[in-house]
Amino acid sequence: MSDSPQPYRVLARKYRPRNFSELIGQDAMVQTLGNAIRRGRLAHAFLMTGVRGVGKTSTARLIAKALNCVGPDGQGGPTIDPCGLCEPCMAIGEGRHIDVLEMDAASHTGVDDIRSIIDIAGKGAYSARYKIYIIDEVHMLSRNAFNALLKTLEEPPEHVKFVLATTEVNKVPVTVLSRCQRFDLRRIPAELLAAHFAHVVEAESVAAEPDALALIAQAAEGSARDGLSILDQAIAHAEMGEGAPLVTAAQVRDMLGLSDRGATRRLLGLLLEGDTGVLLGAVRDQYALGVEPLSLMRGLLELVHAVTLVKAGRDIANPGQSAEEREALADWASQLGFAPLHRLWQLLLKGHDEVASAALPIESCEMALLRVMHAATMPDPGEIARLIREGAPAAAAPGEGDAAAPSSAPAATLPASFEELIEAFWQRGKGQLAQELHDCIGVVRYAAPELDYAPTPSLPSDFLARLTPALREVTGTAWRVNAVDGPAAPTLLEQEMRKAADARAEIMETPVVKAALAAFPDAELGDGLEQWSAER
């Protein structure tokens, strides 16, 4: 009778690291542990923290191997490179070593569970150099259980080592933290995950497109285990050809309900252009292809964030980013100011939260994007507040008003101040130029119809070419505009920021706030209090 085939092992278990060289993305921790082992400066308790799937429990088992390895000849000592061939290494790797005890604190939370550990800890190791206690999800222990563990954790017997693991280190008592050597395991970068997945598919005799692995790595959010689980699913989803299964980017997008990056860029372009009908049609097309509304909103958020980073001069190293995408990001960054980008981000973030909890997700997505489109052309709250104070007419929303409305006719007289000029631009629907005048212009001299200004580094290079004809259109008069060097007033954005900082400093000096901060040192001054102070 033939032997039954070995049961299938999921990739997350099959490719669990067997030594420290296979532990990806945690080089700093491995170096620290290696130095401690070589110098004989071993802590009696270790605490591993980090998000799910970054290797906390795997690292705990590797530490148990490193401390108990005796080498192939049985004469070796603790080492950062356990051989994997001696009996202790093999037994620990298979989870059957009598001196390496693992406890899941999520299901063993009581003081009696900890007392059983303490009782056994007093006895010597049976066959290993050290008795190792691995307590996973240690933050789940009860308060009494933590108290019972403290003394032993601080002064354990020489032959005992504790390795604690948790995803929520903030829930671990400070008294426990102070008794452990702490290692914060980092999220694994997407490029390292993609390279790791490439080795895995090669070992599994599976073909995969690089873009597919990059998508899986991004969806894993820094977790090797989550990424391997998604890869496992993608391999099962792949169609069998004449040779090995092929995992394609299109299949991964379809499996995860993701929008492709090109479609997301087109959607953002439509959003900025303000074409309502085409925008709604594109949203429905994506929905028909299986793209989840929440994924669509998230893709737009990621794209606006990427544009903002480019605007701030930060180079984004993304191996999955095409030359077309880089060009689009640079183009948007040159056209949009920081204020419109921040407004886009806030509006999209609000829409994302609404879609996440909506009974009608696609309808909520459409309404959220329409709100983004129309709000993007409106004055910011500071301009609206100024208009109300001065009694000036507000700019008409897109599609509102008739031919006699202020937003559809040139100004009767030239704006008396630079601020009024910006307001005239808002009223005529020239929001981008109005924002650039507000954010990026230091006025040297304003005497309508003449304007001398000092540009800031963030001002687009084609600003003057766009401003001159717009001034004639808005005011009905030809202007003389010059970019000059020399002393200039701060931009209006800088003035507002300085005023806000001064107001904040004034509030911080009030007795009530000082007393509150003294009573609650971790408290922070919120925007609401500053607004309340301004209103009073």
XYZ file of C-alpha atoms in Angstrom:
536
model
C 0.000 0.000 0.000
C 1.521 3.372 -1.006
C 2.099 6.102 1.537
C -0.537 8.822 1.650
C 0.639 12.184 0.233
C 1.818 14.857 2.621
C -0.929 17.360 3.465
C -0.551 20.781 1.891
C 1.094 23.408 4.094
C 0.090 26.992 3.522
C 2.890 29.317 2.425
C 2.773 31.349 5.649
C 3.787 28.213 7.592
C 6.012 26.616 4.962
C 8.207 29.700 4.595
C 8.430 30.689 8.250
C 12.063 31.777 8.863
C 14.300 28.935 10.098
C 17.241 31.159 10.999
C 17.981 34.836 11.468
C 19.274 35.235 7.903
C 15.763 34.400 6.622
C 14.122 37.005 8.900
C 13.518 39.922 6.521
C 13.355 43.591 7.410
C 14.678 43.312 11.001
C 18.426 43.821 10.517
C 18.887 46.174 13.504
C 17.367 43.679 15.934
C 19.420 40.772 14.539
C 22.625 42.783 14.890
C 21.812 43.708 18.507
C 21.009 40.108 19.414
C 24.144 38.846 17.666
C 26.372 41.269 19.564
C 24.716 40.351 22.875
C 25.225 36.630 22.265
C 28.862 37.008 21.172
C 29.679 39.172 24.188
C 27.764 37.046 26.678
C 25.464 39.950 27.602
C 22.157 38.139 27.417
C 19.061 39.677 28.944
C 16.859 37.484 31.113
C 13.676 38.681 29.374
C 12.941 39.925 25.859
C 9.846 41.764 24.609
C 8.969 41.629 20.900
C 6.480 44.244 19.676
C 5.075 45.060 16.257
C 2.082 44.647 13.972
C 0.794 41.225 12.997
C 2.916 39.048 10.760
C 6.296 40.805 11.082
C 7.967 37.859 12.845
C 7.484 38.264 16.603
C 6.758 34.602 17.432
C 9.208 33.392 14.781
C 11.897 35.580 16.357
C 11.076 34.152 19.792
C 11.636 30.615 18.475
C 14.850 31.663 16.754
C 16.109 33.111 20.052
C 15.328 29.766 21.707
C 17.346 28.017 18.982
C 20.223 30.503 19.236
C 20.538 30.089 23.013
C 20.245 26.289 23.052
C 22.139 25.275 19.884
C 25.015 22.844 20.571
C 26.241 22.571 16.977
C 26.511 19.457 14.781
C 29.264 18.063 17.020
C 27.373 18.739 20.243
C 30.102 21.049 21.574
C 28.881 24.454 20.432
C 27.591 27.358 22.510
C 24.993 30.109 22.041
C 25.200 31.553 18.538
C 23.303 33.979 16.328
C 23.617 31.357 13.538
C 22.058 28.161 14.993
C 23.017 25.103 12.978
C 19.527 23.686 12.573
C 21.004 20.173 12.643
C 21.511 19.430 16.328
C 18.756 17.871 18.427
C 17.807 21.111 20.274
C 17.504 23.056 16.969
C 15.433 20.341 15.298
C 13.179 19.823 18.323
C 12.571 23.562 18.753
C 11.862 23.967 15.027
C 9.285 21.172 15.219
C 7.732 22.588 18.409
C 8.445 19.510 20.555
C 11.331 20.582 22.805
C 10.466 19.945 26.428
C 12.414 23.001 27.661
C 10.846 25.509 25.244
C 7.308 26.228 26.396
C 4.894 28.394 24.420
C 1.787 29.906 25.981
C -0.942 31.880 24.230
C -1.913 34.585 26.708
C -5.120 35.214 24.759
C -6.515 31.889 26.003
C -4.512 31.614 29.246
C -5.108 34.946 30.919
C -5.444 33.992 34.562
C -3.089 34.082 37.510
C -3.192 30.267 37.833
C -1.691 29.931 34.330
C 1.221 32.151 35.330
C 1.725 30.375 38.666
C 2.141 27.073 36.839
C 4.956 28.675 34.837
C 6.576 30.057 37.985
C 6.464 26.643 39.668
C 8.159 24.951 36.715
C 10.701 27.774 36.309
C 12.313 26.905 39.639
C 13.356 23.514 38.299
C 16.364 23.133 36.069
C 16.214 22.557 32.328
C 15.768 18.908 31.418
C 18.001 18.659 28.357
C 18.729 22.168 27.082
C 21.069 24.915 28.163
C 18.176 27.283 28.933
C 14.511 26.805 29.726
C 12.688 29.262 27.432
C 9.180 30.583 28.095
C 7.480 32.180 25.079
C 4.306 34.083 26.001
C 2.426 35.289 22.914
C -0.035 38.211 23.036
C 1.202 38.948 26.539
C -0.934 42.097 26.772
C -3.975 39.812 27.217
C -2.868 38.701 30.688
C -5.001 39.864 33.594
C -3.718 42.386 36.101
C -3.255 39.690 38.758
C -1.405 37.505 36.276
C 1.024 40.334 35.502
C 1.577 40.917 39.228
C 2.313 37.228 39.750
C 4.848 37.292 36.900
C 6.745 40.405 37.995
C 9.116 38.982 40.604
C 10.120 35.978 38.543
C 10.491 38.192 35.477
C 12.862 40.516 37.334
C 15.031 37.834 38.977
C 14.530 34.535 37.158
C 16.816 31.527 37.789
C 20.021 31.537 35.728
C 18.734 28.775 33.458
C 15.455 30.570 32.555
C 14.769 33.099 29.787
C 11.436 34.790 29.012
C 10.438 35.931 25.528
C 7.220 37.982 25.421
C 5.401 38.987 22.228
C 2.614 41.529 21.748
C 0.857 43.569 19.077
C -0.354 46.146 21.632
C 2.610 47.176 23.736
C 0.665 50.124 25.183
C -1.420 47.618 27.162
C 1.605 46.031 28.826
C 2.245 47.484 32.319
C 5.292 49.735 32.646
C 6.525 47.516 35.482
C 6.797 44.641 32.997
C 8.337 46.774 30.233
C 11.081 47.963 32.572
C 12.152 44.360 33.217
C 12.544 43.400 29.549
C 14.928 44.145 26.718
C 12.532 45.548 24.126
C 12.709 45.072 20.366
C 10.280 46.926 18.095
C 9.915 44.884 14.921
C 9.287 47.184 11.992
C 6.762 46.866 9.209
C 8.528 45.154 6.325
C 9.007 47.514 3.333
C 6.965 46.609 0.250
C 10.065 46.210 -1.933
C 11.547 43.630 0.477
C 8.248 41.757 0.597
C 8.007 41.717 -3.198
C 11.562 40.311 -3.455
C 10.725 37.677 -0.828
C 7.567 36.682 -2.696
C 9.611 36.347 -5.897
C 11.807 33.725 -4.182
C 8.723 31.945 -2.870
C 7.000 31.650 -6.267
C 10.236 30.423 -7.794
C 10.544 27.739 -5.104
C 6.887 26.812 -5.673
C 7.438 26.508 -9.466
C 4.926 29.269 -10.099
C 5.287 32.224 -12.470
C 4.228 35.701 -11.382
C 4.342 39.135 -12.950
C 6.475 41.652 -11.005
C 3.491 44.042 -10.873
C 1.374 41.280 -9.316
C 3.943 40.729 -6.556
C 4.176 44.493 -6.003
C 0.376 44.682 -5.592
C 0.410 41.813 -3.093
C 3.269 43.440 -1.162
C 1.339 46.716 -0.938
C -1.838 44.937 0.163
C 0.122 43.130 2.904
C 0.807 46.468 4.669
C 4.173 45.396 6.046
C 3.123 41.896 7.178
C 4.971 38.913 5.698
C 2.322 36.486 6.930
C -0.556 38.498 5.423
C 1.339 38.806 2.150
C 2.031 35.061 1.946
C -1.622 34.337 2.635
C -2.654 36.678 -0.208
C -0.020 35.079 -2.472
C -1.379 31.636 -1.597
C -4.840 32.797 -2.645
C -3.490 34.398 -5.832
C -1.767 31.168 -6.864
C -5.028 29.268 -6.328
C -6.830 31.962 -8.339
C -4.359 31.778 -11.240
C -5.314 29.880 -14.352
C -3.380 26.778 -15.298
C -1.693 27.015 -18.668
C 0.529 24.610 -20.487
C 3.247 25.159 -17.922
C 3.242 26.579 -14.410
C 0.367 28.726 -13.089
C 0.827 32.423 -13.905
C -0.151 35.052 -11.334
C -0.951 38.283 -13.188
C -1.477 41.811 -11.915
C -4.954 41.870 -13.466
C -5.945 38.717 -11.574
C -4.624 40.123 -8.293
C -6.562 43.370 -8.803
C -9.670 41.384 -9.578
C -9.160 39.123 -6.547
C -8.575 42.026 -4.150
C -11.128 44.356 -5.734
C -8.473 46.946 -6.546
C -8.559 49.688 -9.139
C -5.578 49.843 -11.457
C -3.366 52.884 -10.950
C -4.054 54.274 -14.426
C -7.799 54.299 -13.782
C -7.267 56.055 -10.455
C -5.172 58.742 -12.136
C -7.878 59.282 -14.762
C -10.451 59.566 -12.012
C -8.444 62.227 -10.172
C -8.010 64.115 -13.433
C -11.766 64.133 -14.003
C -12.288 65.244 -10.411
C -10.007 68.250 -10.918
C -11.490 69.123 -14.318
C -15.011 69.253 -12.858
C -16.802 67.211 -15.538
C -19.671 65.739 -13.504
C -21.176 63.403 -16.118
C -17.870 61.863 -17.203
C -16.756 61.460 -13.574
C -19.910 59.556 -12.567
C -19.611 57.387 -15.685
C -15.993 56.503 -14.821
C -16.959 55.618 -11.234
C -19.708 53.286 -12.465
C -17.308 51.703 -14.983
C -14.883 50.860 -12.172
C -17.730 49.492 -10.058
C -18.861 47.291 -12.953
C -15.326 45.884 -13.184
C -15.544 44.770 -9.550
C -13.666 47.622 -7.900
C -15.003 48.224 -4.403
C -16.069 51.848 -3.705
C -13.908 51.891 -0.564
C -10.894 50.759 -2.582
C -11.595 53.503 -5.111
C -11.649 56.168 -2.378
C -8.473 54.781 -0.865
C -6.731 54.861 -4.237
C -7.619 58.549 -4.650
C -6.354 59.293 -1.139
C -3.048 57.569 -1.875
C -2.712 59.517 -5.120
C -3.382 62.908 -3.477
C -0.848 62.009 -0.776
C 1.719 61.125 -3.454
C 1.120 64.457 -5.252
C 1.581 66.319 -1.954
C 4.881 64.541 -1.280
C 6.149 65.488 -4.734
C 4.977 69.065 -4.116
C 6.994 69.074 -0.877
C 10.097 67.947 -2.755
C 10.219 64.421 -1.376
C 11.277 61.724 -3.818
C 9.006 58.674 -3.539
C 10.922 55.459 -4.220
C 8.213 53.124 -5.502
C 9.408 50.277 -7.731
C 5.876 49.726 -9.028
C 5.544 53.328 -10.218
C 5.603 53.842 -13.964
C 7.198 56.763 -15.804
C 3.685 57.885 -16.808
C 2.619 58.034 -13.165
C 5.725 59.994 -12.148
C 5.035 62.505 -14.913
C 1.394 62.873 -13.839
C 2.362 63.413 -10.197
C 4.923 66.061 -11.148
C 2.382 67.814 -13.386
C -0.275 67.964 -10.662
C 2.290 69.055 -8.080
C 3.294 72.000 -10.280
C -0.332 73.099 -10.820
C -1.843 72.636 -7.355
C -0.961 74.600 -4.223
C -0.667 73.060 -0.778
C -4.003 74.498 0.344
C -6.053 72.822 -2.446
C -4.192 69.556 -1.845
C -4.966 69.689 1.884
C -8.593 70.443 1.071
C -8.755 67.519 -1.364
C -7.255 65.221 1.274
C -9.718 66.237 3.971
C -12.730 65.936 1.677
C -11.646 62.533 0.349
C -10.878 61.296 3.861
C -14.351 62.287 5.006
C -15.831 60.575 1.964
C -13.787 57.423 2.667
C -15.189 57.204 6.199
C -18.727 57.722 4.913
C -18.381 54.987 2.288
C -16.916 52.586 4.882
C -20.066 52.800 7.018
C -22.683 53.422 4.307
C -25.672 51.206 3.584
C -25.302 52.185 -0.099
C -21.519 52.254 -0.746
C -21.465 53.114 -4.462
C -24.080 55.833 -4.070
C -22.166 57.277 -1.098
C -18.980 57.183 -3.164
C -20.606 59.151 -5.994
C -22.040 61.749 -3.628
C -18.705 62.128 -1.823
C -16.836 62.697 -5.102
C -19.422 65.239 -6.274
C -18.935 67.100 -2.995
C -15.172 67.066 -3.547
C -15.589 68.372 -7.090
C -17.796 71.324 -6.138
C -16.075 72.204 -2.874
C -12.720 72.387 -4.648
C -13.818 75.572 -6.446
C -15.163 77.326 -3.357
C -13.201 79.852 -1.271
C -11.487 78.483 1.813
C -13.016 79.201 5.256
C -10.709 82.164 5.838
C -11.924 83.906 2.676
C -15.566 83.195 3.520
C -15.105 84.621 7.024
C -13.536 87.781 5.567
C -16.390 88.201 3.100
C -18.945 87.930 5.908
C -17.085 90.479 8.056
C -16.784 92.966 5.182
C -20.301 92.333 3.868
C -19.011 91.457 0.389
C -21.028 89.109 -1.849
C -19.872 85.493 -1.709
C -18.752 83.708 -4.838
C -21.499 81.786 -6.538
C -21.152 78.041 -6.478
C -20.591 76.345 -9.853
C -23.806 76.150 -11.818
C -25.621 78.706 -9.640
C -26.749 82.251 -10.400
C -27.643 83.914 -13.687
C -25.828 86.083 -16.193
C -26.126 89.144 -13.943
C -24.430 87.432 -11.003
C -21.128 88.888 -9.792
C -19.297 85.710 -10.815
C -20.207 86.143 -14.462
C -19.402 89.840 -15.085
C -16.151 91.807 -14.894
C -15.638 93.927 -11.821
C -16.947 97.468 -12.275
C -13.895 99.015 -10.611
C -10.380 97.849 -10.051
C -9.838 95.989 -6.760
C -8.620 98.414 -4.109
C -6.388 95.868 -2.400
C -4.505 92.691 -3.174
C -7.002 90.735 -1.046
C -9.895 92.119 -3.102
C -8.086 91.082 -6.281
C -7.887 87.515 -5.027
C -11.578 87.629 -4.123
C -12.405 88.781 -7.658
C -10.537 85.753 -9.014
C -12.553 83.453 -6.740
C -15.805 85.022 -7.920
C -14.900 84.489 -11.570
C -14.162 80.786 -10.968
C -10.372 81.081 -11.287
C -9.673 79.182 -8.094
C -6.208 77.901 -9.005
C -4.789 81.351 -9.758
C -6.524 82.765 -6.681
C -4.897 80.076 -4.545
C -1.466 80.722 -6.072
C -1.822 84.459 -5.442
C -2.789 83.688 -1.857
C -0.100 81.065 -1.138
C 2.890 81.878 -3.350
C 3.062 85.690 -3.861
C 4.889 88.182 -1.673
C 3.602 91.625 -2.650
C 6.290 94.238 -3.277
C 3.920 96.925 -4.610
C 0.193 96.878 -5.358
C -1.291 99.866 -7.218
C -3.984 98.576 -9.564
C -3.528 98.052 -12.458
C 0.128 97.484 -11.496
C 1.540 94.642 -9.412
C 5.125 93.924 -8.442
C 5.673 90.677 -6.593
C 8.391 88.382 -5.262
C 7.730 84.716 -6.156
C 8.211 81.849 -3.688
C 9.891 78.564 -4.746
C 6.511 76.792 -4.919
C 5.123 79.170 -7.562
C 4.581 77.367 -10.927
C 6.881 78.486 -13.726
C 3.984 79.377 -16.038
C 2.239 81.533 -13.433
C 2.903 84.928 -15.052
C 1.833 83.699 -18.499
C -1.510 82.576 -17.048
C -1.980 85.572 -14.742
C -1.718 88.399 -17.293
C -4.659 87.406 -19.549
C -6.700 86.387 -16.485
C -6.274 89.877 -14.983
C -7.636 91.471 -18.142
C -10.562 89.026 -18.190
C -11.458 89.547 -14.523
C -11.007 93.336 -14.284
C -11.528 94.443 -17.908
C -8.183 96.277 -17.790
C -4.666 95.542 -19.015
C -2.217 95.160 -16.121
C 1.518 95.628 -15.749
C 2.816 92.734 -13.673
C 6.486 92.196 -12.779
C 8.337 89.541 -10.827
C 11.053 91.437 -8.934
C 13.771 90.811 -6.398
C 13.867 92.660 -3.129
C 11.943 92.985 0.128
C 8.344 91.844 -0.066
C 5.469 91.342 2.313
C 4.917 87.773 3.495
C 2.444 85.781 1.454
C -1.138 85.857 2.724
C -0.763 82.202 3.678
C 2.322 83.022 5.758
C 0.487 85.927 7.385
C -2.420 83.658 8.333
C -0.097 81.010 9.716
C 1.802 83.608 11.749
C -1.467 85.044 13.078
C -2.629 81.555 14.060
C 0.708 80.872 15.779
C 0.482 84.138 17.705
C -3.066 83.320 18.769
C -1.993 79.902 19.869
C 0.919 81.307 21.864
C -1.415 83.799 23.512
C -3.823 81.027 24.467
C -0.984 78.910 25.857
C -0.085 81.736 28.234
C -3.548 82.052 29.739
C -3.860 80.838 33.334
C -6.653 78.395 32.500
C -4.625 76.618 29.803
C -1.482 76.572 31.944
C -3.414 75.015 34.794
C -4.970 72.430 32.458
C -1.578 71.450 31.004
C -0.109 71.201 34.477
C -2.905 68.839 35.501
C -2.800 66.872 32.229
C 0.805 66.972 30.859
C -0.052 64.839 27.802
C -2.942 67.069 26.739
C -2.709 69.038 23.481
C -4.318 72.277 22.391
C -6.888 71.512 19.700
C -8.058 73.717 16.865
C -11.488 74.033 18.444
C -10.136 75.962 21.444
C -8.297 78.403 19.186
C -11.491 78.983 17.195
C -13.438 79.510 20.424
C -10.861 82.043 21.579
C -11.011 83.901 18.274
C -14.787 84.086 18.398
C -14.713 85.497 21.926
